[in-house]
Coordinates of N, CA and C in Angstrom, one line a residue:
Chain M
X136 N 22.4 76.4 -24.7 CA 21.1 76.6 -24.0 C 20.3 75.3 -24.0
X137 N 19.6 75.3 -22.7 CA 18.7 74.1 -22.7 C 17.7 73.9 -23.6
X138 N 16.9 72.8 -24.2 CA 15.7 72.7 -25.2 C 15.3 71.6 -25.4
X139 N 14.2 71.6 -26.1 CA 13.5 70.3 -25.9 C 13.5 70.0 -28.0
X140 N 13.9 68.8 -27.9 CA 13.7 68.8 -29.4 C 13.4 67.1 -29.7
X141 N 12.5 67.4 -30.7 CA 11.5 66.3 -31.4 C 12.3 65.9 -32.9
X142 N 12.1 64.5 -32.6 CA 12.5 64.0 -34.1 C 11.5 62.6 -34.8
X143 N 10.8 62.4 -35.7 CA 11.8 63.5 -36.7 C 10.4 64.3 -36.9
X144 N 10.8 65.3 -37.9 CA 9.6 66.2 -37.8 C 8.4 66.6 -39.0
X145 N 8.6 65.5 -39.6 CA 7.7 64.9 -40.4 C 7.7 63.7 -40.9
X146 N 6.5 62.9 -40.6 CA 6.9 61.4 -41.0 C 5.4 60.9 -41.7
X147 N 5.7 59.7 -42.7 CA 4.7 59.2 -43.0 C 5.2 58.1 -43.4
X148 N 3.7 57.4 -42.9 CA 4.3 56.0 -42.4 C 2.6 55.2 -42.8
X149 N 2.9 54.0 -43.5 CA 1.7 53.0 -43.6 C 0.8 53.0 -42.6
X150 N -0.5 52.7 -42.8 CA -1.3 51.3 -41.6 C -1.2 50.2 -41.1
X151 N -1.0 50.1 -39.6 CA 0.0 48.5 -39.1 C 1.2 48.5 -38.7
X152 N 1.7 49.9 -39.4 CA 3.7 49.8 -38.9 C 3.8 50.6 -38.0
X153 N 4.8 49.9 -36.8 CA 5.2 50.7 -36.1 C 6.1 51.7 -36.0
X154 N 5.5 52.6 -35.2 CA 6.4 53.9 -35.0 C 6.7 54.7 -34.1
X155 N 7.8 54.9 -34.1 CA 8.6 55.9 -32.8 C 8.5 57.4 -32.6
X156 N 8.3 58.2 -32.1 CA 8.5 59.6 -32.2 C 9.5 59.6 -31.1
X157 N 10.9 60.6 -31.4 CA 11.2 60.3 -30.5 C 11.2 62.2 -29.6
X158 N 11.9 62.1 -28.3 CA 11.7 63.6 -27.8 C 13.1 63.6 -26.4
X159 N 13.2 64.6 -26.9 CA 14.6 64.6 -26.2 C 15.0 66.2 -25.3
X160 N 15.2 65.9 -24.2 CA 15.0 67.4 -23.5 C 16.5 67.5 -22.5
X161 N 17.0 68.5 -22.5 CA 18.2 69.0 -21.8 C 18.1 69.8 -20.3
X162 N 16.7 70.5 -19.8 CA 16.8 71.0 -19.1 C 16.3 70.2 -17.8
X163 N 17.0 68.4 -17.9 CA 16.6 68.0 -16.7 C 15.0 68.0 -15.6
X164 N 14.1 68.2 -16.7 CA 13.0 68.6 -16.1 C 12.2 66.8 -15.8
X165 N 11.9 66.8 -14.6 CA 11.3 65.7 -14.0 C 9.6 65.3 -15.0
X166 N 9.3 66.1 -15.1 CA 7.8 65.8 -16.2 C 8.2 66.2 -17.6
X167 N 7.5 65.0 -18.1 CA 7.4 64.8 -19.9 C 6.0 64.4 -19.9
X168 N 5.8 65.3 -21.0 CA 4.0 65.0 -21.8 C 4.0 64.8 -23.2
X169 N 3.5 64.2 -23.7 CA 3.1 64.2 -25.1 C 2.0 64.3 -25.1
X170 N 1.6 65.0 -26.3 CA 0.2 65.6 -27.0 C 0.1 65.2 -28.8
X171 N -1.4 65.2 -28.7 CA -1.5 65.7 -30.3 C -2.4 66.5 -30.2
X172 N -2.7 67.3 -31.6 CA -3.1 68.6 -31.7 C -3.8 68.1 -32.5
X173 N -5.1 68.4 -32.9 CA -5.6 68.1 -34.3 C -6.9 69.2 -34.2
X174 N -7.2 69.4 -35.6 CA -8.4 70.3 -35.2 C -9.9 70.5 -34.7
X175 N -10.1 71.2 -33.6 CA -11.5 71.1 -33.4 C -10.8 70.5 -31.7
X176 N -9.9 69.8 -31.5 CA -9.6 69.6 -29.9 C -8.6 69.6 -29.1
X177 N -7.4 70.7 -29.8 CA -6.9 71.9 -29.0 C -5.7 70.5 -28.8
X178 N -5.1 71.0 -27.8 CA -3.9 69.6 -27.3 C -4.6 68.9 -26.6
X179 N -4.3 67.7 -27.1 CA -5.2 66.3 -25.9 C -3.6 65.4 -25.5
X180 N -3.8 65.4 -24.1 CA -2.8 64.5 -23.4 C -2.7 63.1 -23.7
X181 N -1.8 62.7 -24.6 CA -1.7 61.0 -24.6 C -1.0 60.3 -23.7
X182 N 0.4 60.4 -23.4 CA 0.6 59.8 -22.0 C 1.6 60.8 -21.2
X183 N 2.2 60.6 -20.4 CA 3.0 61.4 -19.6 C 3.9 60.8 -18.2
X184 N 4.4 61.3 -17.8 CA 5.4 60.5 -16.9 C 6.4 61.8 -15.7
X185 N 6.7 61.4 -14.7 CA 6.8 62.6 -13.6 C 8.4 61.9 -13.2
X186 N 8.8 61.2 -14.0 CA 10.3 61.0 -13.5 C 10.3 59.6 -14.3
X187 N 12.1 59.4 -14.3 CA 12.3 57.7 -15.1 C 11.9 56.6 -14.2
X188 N 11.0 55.7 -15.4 CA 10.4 54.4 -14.9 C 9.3 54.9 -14.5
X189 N 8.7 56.1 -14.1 CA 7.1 56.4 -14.3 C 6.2 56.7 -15.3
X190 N 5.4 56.2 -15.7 CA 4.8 56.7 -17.3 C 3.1 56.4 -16.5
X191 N 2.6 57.2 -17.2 CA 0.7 56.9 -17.0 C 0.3 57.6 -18.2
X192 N -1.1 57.0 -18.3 CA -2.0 57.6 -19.4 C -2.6 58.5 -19.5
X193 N -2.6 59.8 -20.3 CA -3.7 60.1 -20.1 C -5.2 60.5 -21.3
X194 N -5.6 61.5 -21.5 CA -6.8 61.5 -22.1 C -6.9 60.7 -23.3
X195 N -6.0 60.4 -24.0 CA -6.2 59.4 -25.5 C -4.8 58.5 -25.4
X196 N -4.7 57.8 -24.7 CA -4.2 56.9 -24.7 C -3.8 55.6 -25.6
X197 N -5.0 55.0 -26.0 CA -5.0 53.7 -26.8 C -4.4 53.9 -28.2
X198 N -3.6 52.8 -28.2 CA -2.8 52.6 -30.0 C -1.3 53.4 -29.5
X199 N -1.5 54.3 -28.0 CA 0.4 54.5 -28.0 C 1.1 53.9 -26.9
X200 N 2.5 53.8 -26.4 CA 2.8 53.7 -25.5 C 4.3 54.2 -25.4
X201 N 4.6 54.7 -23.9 CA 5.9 55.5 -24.1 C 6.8 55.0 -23.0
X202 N 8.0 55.1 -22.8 CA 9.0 54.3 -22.0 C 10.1 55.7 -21.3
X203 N 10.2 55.5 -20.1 CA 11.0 56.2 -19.6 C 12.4 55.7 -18.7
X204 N 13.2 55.9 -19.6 CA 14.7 55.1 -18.9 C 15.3 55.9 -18.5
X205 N 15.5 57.3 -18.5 CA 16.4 58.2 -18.2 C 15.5 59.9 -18.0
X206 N 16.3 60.3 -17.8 CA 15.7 62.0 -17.4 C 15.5 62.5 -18.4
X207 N 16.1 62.0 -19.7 CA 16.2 63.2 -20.6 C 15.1 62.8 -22.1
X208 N 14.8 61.7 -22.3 CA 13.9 61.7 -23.6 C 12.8 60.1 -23.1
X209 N 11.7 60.8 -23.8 CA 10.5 60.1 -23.8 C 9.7 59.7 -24.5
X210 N 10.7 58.5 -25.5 CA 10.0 58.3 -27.0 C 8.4 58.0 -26.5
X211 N 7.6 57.6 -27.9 CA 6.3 57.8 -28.1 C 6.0 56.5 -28.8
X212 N 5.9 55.7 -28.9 CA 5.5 54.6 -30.0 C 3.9 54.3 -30.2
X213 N 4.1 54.4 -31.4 CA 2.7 53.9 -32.1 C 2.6 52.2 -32.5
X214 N 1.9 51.4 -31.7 CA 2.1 50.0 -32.2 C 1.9 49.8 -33.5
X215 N 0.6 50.1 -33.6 CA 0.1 49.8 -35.2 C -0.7 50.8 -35.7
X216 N 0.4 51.8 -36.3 CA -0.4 53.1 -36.9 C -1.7 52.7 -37.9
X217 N -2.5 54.0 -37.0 CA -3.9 53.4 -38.0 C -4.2 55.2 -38.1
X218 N -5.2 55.3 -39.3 CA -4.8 56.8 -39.9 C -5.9 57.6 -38.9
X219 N -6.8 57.2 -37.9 CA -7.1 58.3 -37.1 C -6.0 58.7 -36.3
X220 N -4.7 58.0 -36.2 CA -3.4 58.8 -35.6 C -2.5 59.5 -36.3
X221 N -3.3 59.9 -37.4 CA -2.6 61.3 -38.3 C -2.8 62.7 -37.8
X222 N -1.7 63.1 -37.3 CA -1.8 64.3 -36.4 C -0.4 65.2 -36.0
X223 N -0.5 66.6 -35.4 CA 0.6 67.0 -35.0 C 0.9 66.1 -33.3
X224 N 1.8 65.5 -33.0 CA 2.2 65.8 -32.0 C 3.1 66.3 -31.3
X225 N 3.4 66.8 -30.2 CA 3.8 67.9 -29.8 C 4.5 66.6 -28.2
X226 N 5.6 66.8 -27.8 CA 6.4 67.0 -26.4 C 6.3 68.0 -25.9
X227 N 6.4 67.7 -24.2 CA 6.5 68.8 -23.5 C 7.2 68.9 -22.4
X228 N 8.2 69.5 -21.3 CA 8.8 69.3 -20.4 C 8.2 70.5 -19.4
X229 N 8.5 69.6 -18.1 CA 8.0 71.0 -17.4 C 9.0 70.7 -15.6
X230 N 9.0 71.5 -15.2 CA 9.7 71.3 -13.6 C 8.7 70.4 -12.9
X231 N 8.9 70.6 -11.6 CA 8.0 69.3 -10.8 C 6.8 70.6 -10.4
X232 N 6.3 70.2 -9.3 CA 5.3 71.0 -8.9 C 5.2 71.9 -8.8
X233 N 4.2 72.8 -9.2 CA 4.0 74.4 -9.3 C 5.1 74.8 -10.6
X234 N 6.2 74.4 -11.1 CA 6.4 74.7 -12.2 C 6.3 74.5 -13.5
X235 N 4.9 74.0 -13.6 CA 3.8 73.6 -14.9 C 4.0 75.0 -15.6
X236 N 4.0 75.7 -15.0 CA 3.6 76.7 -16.4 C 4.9 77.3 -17.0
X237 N 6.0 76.7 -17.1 CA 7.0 76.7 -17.4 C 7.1 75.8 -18.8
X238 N 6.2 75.1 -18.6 CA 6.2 73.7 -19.7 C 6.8 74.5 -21.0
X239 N 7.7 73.2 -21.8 CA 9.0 73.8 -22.7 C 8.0 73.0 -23.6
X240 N 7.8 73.0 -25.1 CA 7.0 72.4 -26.0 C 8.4 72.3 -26.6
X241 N 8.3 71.3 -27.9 CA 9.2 71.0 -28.7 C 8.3 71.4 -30.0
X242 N 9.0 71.5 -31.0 CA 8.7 71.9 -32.5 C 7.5 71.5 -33.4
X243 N 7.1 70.0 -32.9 CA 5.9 68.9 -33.3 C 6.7 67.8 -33.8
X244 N 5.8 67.0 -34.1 CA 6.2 66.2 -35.5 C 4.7 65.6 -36.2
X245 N 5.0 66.1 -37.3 CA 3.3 66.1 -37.9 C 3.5 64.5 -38.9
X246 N 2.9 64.0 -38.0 CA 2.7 62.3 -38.6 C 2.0 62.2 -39.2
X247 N 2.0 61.5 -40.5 CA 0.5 61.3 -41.7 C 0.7 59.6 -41.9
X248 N -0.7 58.9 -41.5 CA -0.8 57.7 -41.4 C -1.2 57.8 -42.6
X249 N -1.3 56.7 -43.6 CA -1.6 56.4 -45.2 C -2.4 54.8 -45.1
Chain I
X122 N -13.6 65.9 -13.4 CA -12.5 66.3 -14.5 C -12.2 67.8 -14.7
X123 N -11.2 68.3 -14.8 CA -10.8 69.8 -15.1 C -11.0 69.6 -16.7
X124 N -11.9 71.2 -17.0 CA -12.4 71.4 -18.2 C -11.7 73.2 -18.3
X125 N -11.7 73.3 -19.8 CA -11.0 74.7 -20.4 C -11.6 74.7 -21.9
X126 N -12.7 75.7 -21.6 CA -13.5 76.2 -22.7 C -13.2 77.8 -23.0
X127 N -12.5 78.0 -24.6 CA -12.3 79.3 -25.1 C -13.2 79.2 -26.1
X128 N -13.2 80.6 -26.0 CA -13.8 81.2 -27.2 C -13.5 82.6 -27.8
X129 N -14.0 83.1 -29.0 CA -14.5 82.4 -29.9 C -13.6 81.5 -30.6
X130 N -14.2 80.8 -31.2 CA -13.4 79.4 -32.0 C -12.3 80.3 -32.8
X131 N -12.1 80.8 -33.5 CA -11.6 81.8 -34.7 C -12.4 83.1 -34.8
X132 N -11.0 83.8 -34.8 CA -11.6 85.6 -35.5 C -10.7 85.7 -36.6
X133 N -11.6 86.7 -37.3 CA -10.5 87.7 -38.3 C -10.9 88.8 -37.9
X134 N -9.6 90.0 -37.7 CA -9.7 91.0 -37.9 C -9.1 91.9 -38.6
X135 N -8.5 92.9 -38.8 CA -7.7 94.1 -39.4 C -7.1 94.7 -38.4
X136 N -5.8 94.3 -38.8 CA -4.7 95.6 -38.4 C -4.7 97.1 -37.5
X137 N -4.4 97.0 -36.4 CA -4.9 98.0 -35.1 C -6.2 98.0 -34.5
X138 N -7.1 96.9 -34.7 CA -8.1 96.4 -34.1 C -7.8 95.7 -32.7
X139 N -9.1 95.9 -31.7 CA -8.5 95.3 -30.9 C -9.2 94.0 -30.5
X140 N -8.3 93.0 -29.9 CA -9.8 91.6 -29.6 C -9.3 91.2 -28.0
X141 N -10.5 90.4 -27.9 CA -10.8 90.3 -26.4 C -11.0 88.4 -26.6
X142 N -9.8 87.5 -26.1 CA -10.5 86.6 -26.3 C -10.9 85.8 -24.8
X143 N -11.6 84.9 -24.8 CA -12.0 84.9 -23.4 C -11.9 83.0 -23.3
X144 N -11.6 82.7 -22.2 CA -11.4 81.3 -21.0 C -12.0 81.2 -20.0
X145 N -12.8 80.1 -20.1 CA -13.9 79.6 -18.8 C -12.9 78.3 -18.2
X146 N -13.3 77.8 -17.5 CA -12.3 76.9 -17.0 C -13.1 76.6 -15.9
X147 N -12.9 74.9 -15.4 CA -13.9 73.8 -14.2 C -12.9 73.3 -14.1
X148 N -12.0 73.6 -12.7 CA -10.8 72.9 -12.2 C -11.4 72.4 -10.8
X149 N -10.3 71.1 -10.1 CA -10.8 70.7 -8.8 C -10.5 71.6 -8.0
X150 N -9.0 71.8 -7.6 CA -8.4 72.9 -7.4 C -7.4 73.9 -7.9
X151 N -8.3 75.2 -7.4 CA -7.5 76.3 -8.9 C -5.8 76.6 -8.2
X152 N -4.9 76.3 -9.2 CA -3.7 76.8 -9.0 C -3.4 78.1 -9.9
X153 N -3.2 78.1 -10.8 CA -3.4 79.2 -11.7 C -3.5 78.9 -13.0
X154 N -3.6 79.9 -14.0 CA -4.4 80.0 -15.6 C -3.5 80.5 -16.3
X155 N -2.8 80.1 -17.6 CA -1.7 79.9 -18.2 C -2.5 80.4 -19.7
X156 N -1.8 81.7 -20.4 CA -2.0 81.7 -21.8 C -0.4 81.1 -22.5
X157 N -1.0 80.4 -23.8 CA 0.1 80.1 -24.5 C -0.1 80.6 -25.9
X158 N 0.8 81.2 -26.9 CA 0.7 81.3 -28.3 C 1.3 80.4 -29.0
X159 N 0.7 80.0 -30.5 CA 1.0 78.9 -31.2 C 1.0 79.5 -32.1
X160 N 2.1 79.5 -33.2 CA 2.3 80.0 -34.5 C 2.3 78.9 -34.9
X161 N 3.2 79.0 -36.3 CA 3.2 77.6 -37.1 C 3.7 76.3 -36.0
X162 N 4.4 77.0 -35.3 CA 5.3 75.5 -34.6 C 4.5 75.3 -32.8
X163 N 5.4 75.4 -31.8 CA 5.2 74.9 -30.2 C 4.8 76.3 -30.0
X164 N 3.8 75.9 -28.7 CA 3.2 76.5 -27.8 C 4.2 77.4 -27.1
X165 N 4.2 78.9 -27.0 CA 4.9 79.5 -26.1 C 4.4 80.3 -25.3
X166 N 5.1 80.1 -24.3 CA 4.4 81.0 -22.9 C 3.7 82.3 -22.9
X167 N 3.0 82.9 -22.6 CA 2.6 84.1 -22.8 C 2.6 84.5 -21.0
X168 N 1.5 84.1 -20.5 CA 0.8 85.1 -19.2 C 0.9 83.5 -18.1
X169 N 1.2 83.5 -16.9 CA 0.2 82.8 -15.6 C -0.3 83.9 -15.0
X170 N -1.3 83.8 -14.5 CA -2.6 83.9 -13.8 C -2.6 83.5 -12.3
X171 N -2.5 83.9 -11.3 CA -2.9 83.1 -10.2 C -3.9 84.0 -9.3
X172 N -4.2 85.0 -9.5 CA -5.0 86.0 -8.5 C -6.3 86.9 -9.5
X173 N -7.2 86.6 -9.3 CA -8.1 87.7 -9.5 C -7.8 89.0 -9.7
X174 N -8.3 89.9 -10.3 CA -8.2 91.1 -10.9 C -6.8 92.0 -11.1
X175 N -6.1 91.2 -11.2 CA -4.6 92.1 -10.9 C -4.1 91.8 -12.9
X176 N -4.1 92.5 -13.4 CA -3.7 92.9 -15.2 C -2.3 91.9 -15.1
X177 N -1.8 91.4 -16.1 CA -0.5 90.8 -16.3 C -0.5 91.5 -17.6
X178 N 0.4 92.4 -17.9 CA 0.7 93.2 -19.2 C 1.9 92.9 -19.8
X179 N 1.7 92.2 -21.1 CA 3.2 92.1 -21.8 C 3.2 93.2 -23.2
X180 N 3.8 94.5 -23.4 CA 3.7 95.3 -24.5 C 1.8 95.3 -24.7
X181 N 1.6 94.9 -26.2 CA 0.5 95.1 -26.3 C -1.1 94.1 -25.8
X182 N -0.1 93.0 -25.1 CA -1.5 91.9 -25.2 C -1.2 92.1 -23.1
X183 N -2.4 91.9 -23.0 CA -2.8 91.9 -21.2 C -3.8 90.8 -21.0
X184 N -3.9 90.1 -19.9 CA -4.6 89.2 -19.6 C -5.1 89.6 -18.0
X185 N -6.4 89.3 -17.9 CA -6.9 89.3 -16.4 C -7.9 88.3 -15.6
X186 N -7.8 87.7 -14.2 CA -8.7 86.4 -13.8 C -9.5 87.1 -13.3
X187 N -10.6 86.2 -13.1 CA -11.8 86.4 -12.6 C -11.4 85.1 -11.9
X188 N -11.7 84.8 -11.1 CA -11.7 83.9 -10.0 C -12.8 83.2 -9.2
X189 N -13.4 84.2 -9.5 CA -15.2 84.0 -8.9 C -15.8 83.8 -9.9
X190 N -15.8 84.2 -10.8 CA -16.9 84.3 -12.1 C -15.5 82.5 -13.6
X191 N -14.7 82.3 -12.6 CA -14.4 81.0 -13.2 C -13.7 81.3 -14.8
X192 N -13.2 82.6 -14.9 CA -12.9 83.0 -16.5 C -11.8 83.3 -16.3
X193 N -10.9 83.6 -17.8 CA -9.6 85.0 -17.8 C -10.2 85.5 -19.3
X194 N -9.3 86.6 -19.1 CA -10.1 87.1 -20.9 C -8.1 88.0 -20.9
X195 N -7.9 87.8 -22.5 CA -6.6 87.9 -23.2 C -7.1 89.0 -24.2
X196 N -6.5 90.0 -23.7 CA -6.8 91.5 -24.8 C -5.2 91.6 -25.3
X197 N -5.6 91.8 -26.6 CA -4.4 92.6 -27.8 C -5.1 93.5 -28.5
X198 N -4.2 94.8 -28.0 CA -4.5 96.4 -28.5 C -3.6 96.4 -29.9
X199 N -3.9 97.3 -31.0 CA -3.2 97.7 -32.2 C -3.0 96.3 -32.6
X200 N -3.6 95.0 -33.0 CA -3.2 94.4 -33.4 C -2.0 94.3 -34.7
X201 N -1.8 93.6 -35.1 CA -0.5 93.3 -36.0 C -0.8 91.5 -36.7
X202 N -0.2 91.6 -38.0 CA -0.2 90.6 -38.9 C 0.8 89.6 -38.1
X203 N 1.8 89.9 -37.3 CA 2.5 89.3 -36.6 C 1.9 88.7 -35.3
X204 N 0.5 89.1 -35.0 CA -0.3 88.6 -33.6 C -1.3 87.0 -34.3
X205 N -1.1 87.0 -35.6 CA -1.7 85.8 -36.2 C -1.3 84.8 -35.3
X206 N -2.0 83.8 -34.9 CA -1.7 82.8 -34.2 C -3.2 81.9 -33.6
X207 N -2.7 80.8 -32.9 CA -3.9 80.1 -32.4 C -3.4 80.5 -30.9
X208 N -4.5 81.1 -29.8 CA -4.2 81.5 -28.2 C -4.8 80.5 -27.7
X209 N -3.7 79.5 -26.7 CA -4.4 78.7 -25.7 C -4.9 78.6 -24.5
X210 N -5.4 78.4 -23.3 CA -5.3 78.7 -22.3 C -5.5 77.2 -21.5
X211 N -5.2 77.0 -20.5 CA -4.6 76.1 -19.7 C -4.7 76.3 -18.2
X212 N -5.0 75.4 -17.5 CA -5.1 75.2 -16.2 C -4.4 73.7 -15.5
X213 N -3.8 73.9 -15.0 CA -2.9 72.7 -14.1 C -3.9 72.2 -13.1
X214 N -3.5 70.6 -13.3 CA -4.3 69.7 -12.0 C -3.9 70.4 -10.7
X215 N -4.8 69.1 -9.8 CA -4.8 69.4 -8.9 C -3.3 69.7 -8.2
X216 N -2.4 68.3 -8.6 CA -1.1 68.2 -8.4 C -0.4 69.1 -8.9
X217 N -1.0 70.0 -9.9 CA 0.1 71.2 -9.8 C 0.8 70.9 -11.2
X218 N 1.2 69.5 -11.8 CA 2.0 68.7 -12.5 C 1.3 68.7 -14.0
X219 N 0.1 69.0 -14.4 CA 0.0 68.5 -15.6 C -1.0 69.6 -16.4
X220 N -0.8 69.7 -17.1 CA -1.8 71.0 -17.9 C -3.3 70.2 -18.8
X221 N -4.6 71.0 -18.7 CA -5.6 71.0 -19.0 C -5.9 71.8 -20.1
X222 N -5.5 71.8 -21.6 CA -6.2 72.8 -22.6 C -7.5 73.0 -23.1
X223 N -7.7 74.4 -23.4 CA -8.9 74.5 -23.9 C -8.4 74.6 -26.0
X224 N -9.7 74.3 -26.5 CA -9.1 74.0 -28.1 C -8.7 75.3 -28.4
X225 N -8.7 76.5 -27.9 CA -7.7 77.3 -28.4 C -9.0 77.6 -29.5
X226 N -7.8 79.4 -29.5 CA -8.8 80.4 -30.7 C -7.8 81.1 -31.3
X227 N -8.5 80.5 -32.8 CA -7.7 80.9 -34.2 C -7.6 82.5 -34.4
X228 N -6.8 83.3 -34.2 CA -6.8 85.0 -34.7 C -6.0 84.8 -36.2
X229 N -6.3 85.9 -36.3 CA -6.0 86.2 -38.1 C -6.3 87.7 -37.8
X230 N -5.2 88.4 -38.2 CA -4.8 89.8 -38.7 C -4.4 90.2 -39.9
X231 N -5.5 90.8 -40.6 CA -5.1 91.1 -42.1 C -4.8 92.2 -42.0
X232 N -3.8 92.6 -43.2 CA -3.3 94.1 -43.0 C -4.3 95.1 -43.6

């Protein structure tokens, strides 16, 4: 079966070091989102991308950035973890237009900056 | 900017109770209104929305748009300890391509 799966899925990691989330999806789906969840403001969009070699930002952007080389995974990197980016974050896959509400979430990975 | 305000923030209730949670939403253009459920882990699909007054019924939980009045409201009858979860609701950009959440409301069913 197709699915979307996040690694690793819990991590803790210093202030200053960098880090990868990585996210990995099989059902060929042209859009990838990452999120984090934290409480009090629901999923916020950090960057996202509509096919490989396109990536853009969106609502919380700063301190990540993500790379798209292929169809199938859309790591996350944190340049220099700093501990307001202690949070669940969450991938997501979705079809191209009008099949947003399809969007496949992955498991999280709940990152704790120290 | 497309906006997605639920409420209430968190409920508790008891077991065969029923709740009504409710979604406001300020999109450019409306495509349609997405509930999702969150347990411990990922967001899963529940309901899309695309038409005014027409019920989407899954077993016990039903959802319905208002279109005019800019809302959807998510009812679960007989609740269950198993309906525990955080309910999202969501609206897609203009392009159709990216989803807008509201912070979502905490339920809690005690037996």
């Amino acid at each position: 079966d197709a699915e979307i799966t996040q690694s690793p899925r819990h991590k803790i990691t210093e202030t200053g070091r960098q880090v990868t989330l990585a996210c990995h999806q099989t059902w060929n789906h042209n859009n990838m989102f990452w999120y984090r969840q934290d409480l009090g403001h629901g999923l916020r969009l950090i960057h996202y991308s509509y096919g490989v070699q396109d990536t853009n930002k969106g609502e919380v952007s700063d301190g990540y950035s993500v790379s798209r080389s292929n169809t199938e995974d859309l790591p996350l990197t944190l340049e220099s973890a700093a501990s307001s980016q202690t949070s669940v974050y969450f991938c997501a896959s979705s079809e191209s237009i009008n099949g947003v509400g399809k969007a496949f979430f992955g498991q999280g990975t709940r990152l704790t900056v120290v | 900017e497309d906006k997605v305000v639920q409420s209430p923030l968190s409920l508790v209730v008891h077991e065969g109770d029923t709740v009504t949670l409710n979604c406001s939403y300020e999109v450019t253009n409306f495509r349609s209104l997405l509930w999702y459920k969150q347990e411990k882990k990922a967001p899963t699909f529940l309901f899309m929305l695309t038409s005014s007054g027409i019920e989407k019924k899954s077993g016990r939980l039903s959802s319905i748009l208002d279109k005019k009045e800019l809302f959807s409201i998510l009812n679960i009858t007989a609740t269950q300890t198993g309906d525990s979860a955080v309910y999202l609701c969501a609206v897609p950009n203009n392009a159709g391509n990216m989803l807008t959440f509201g912070g979502g409301t905490r339920l809690m069913v005690k037996p």
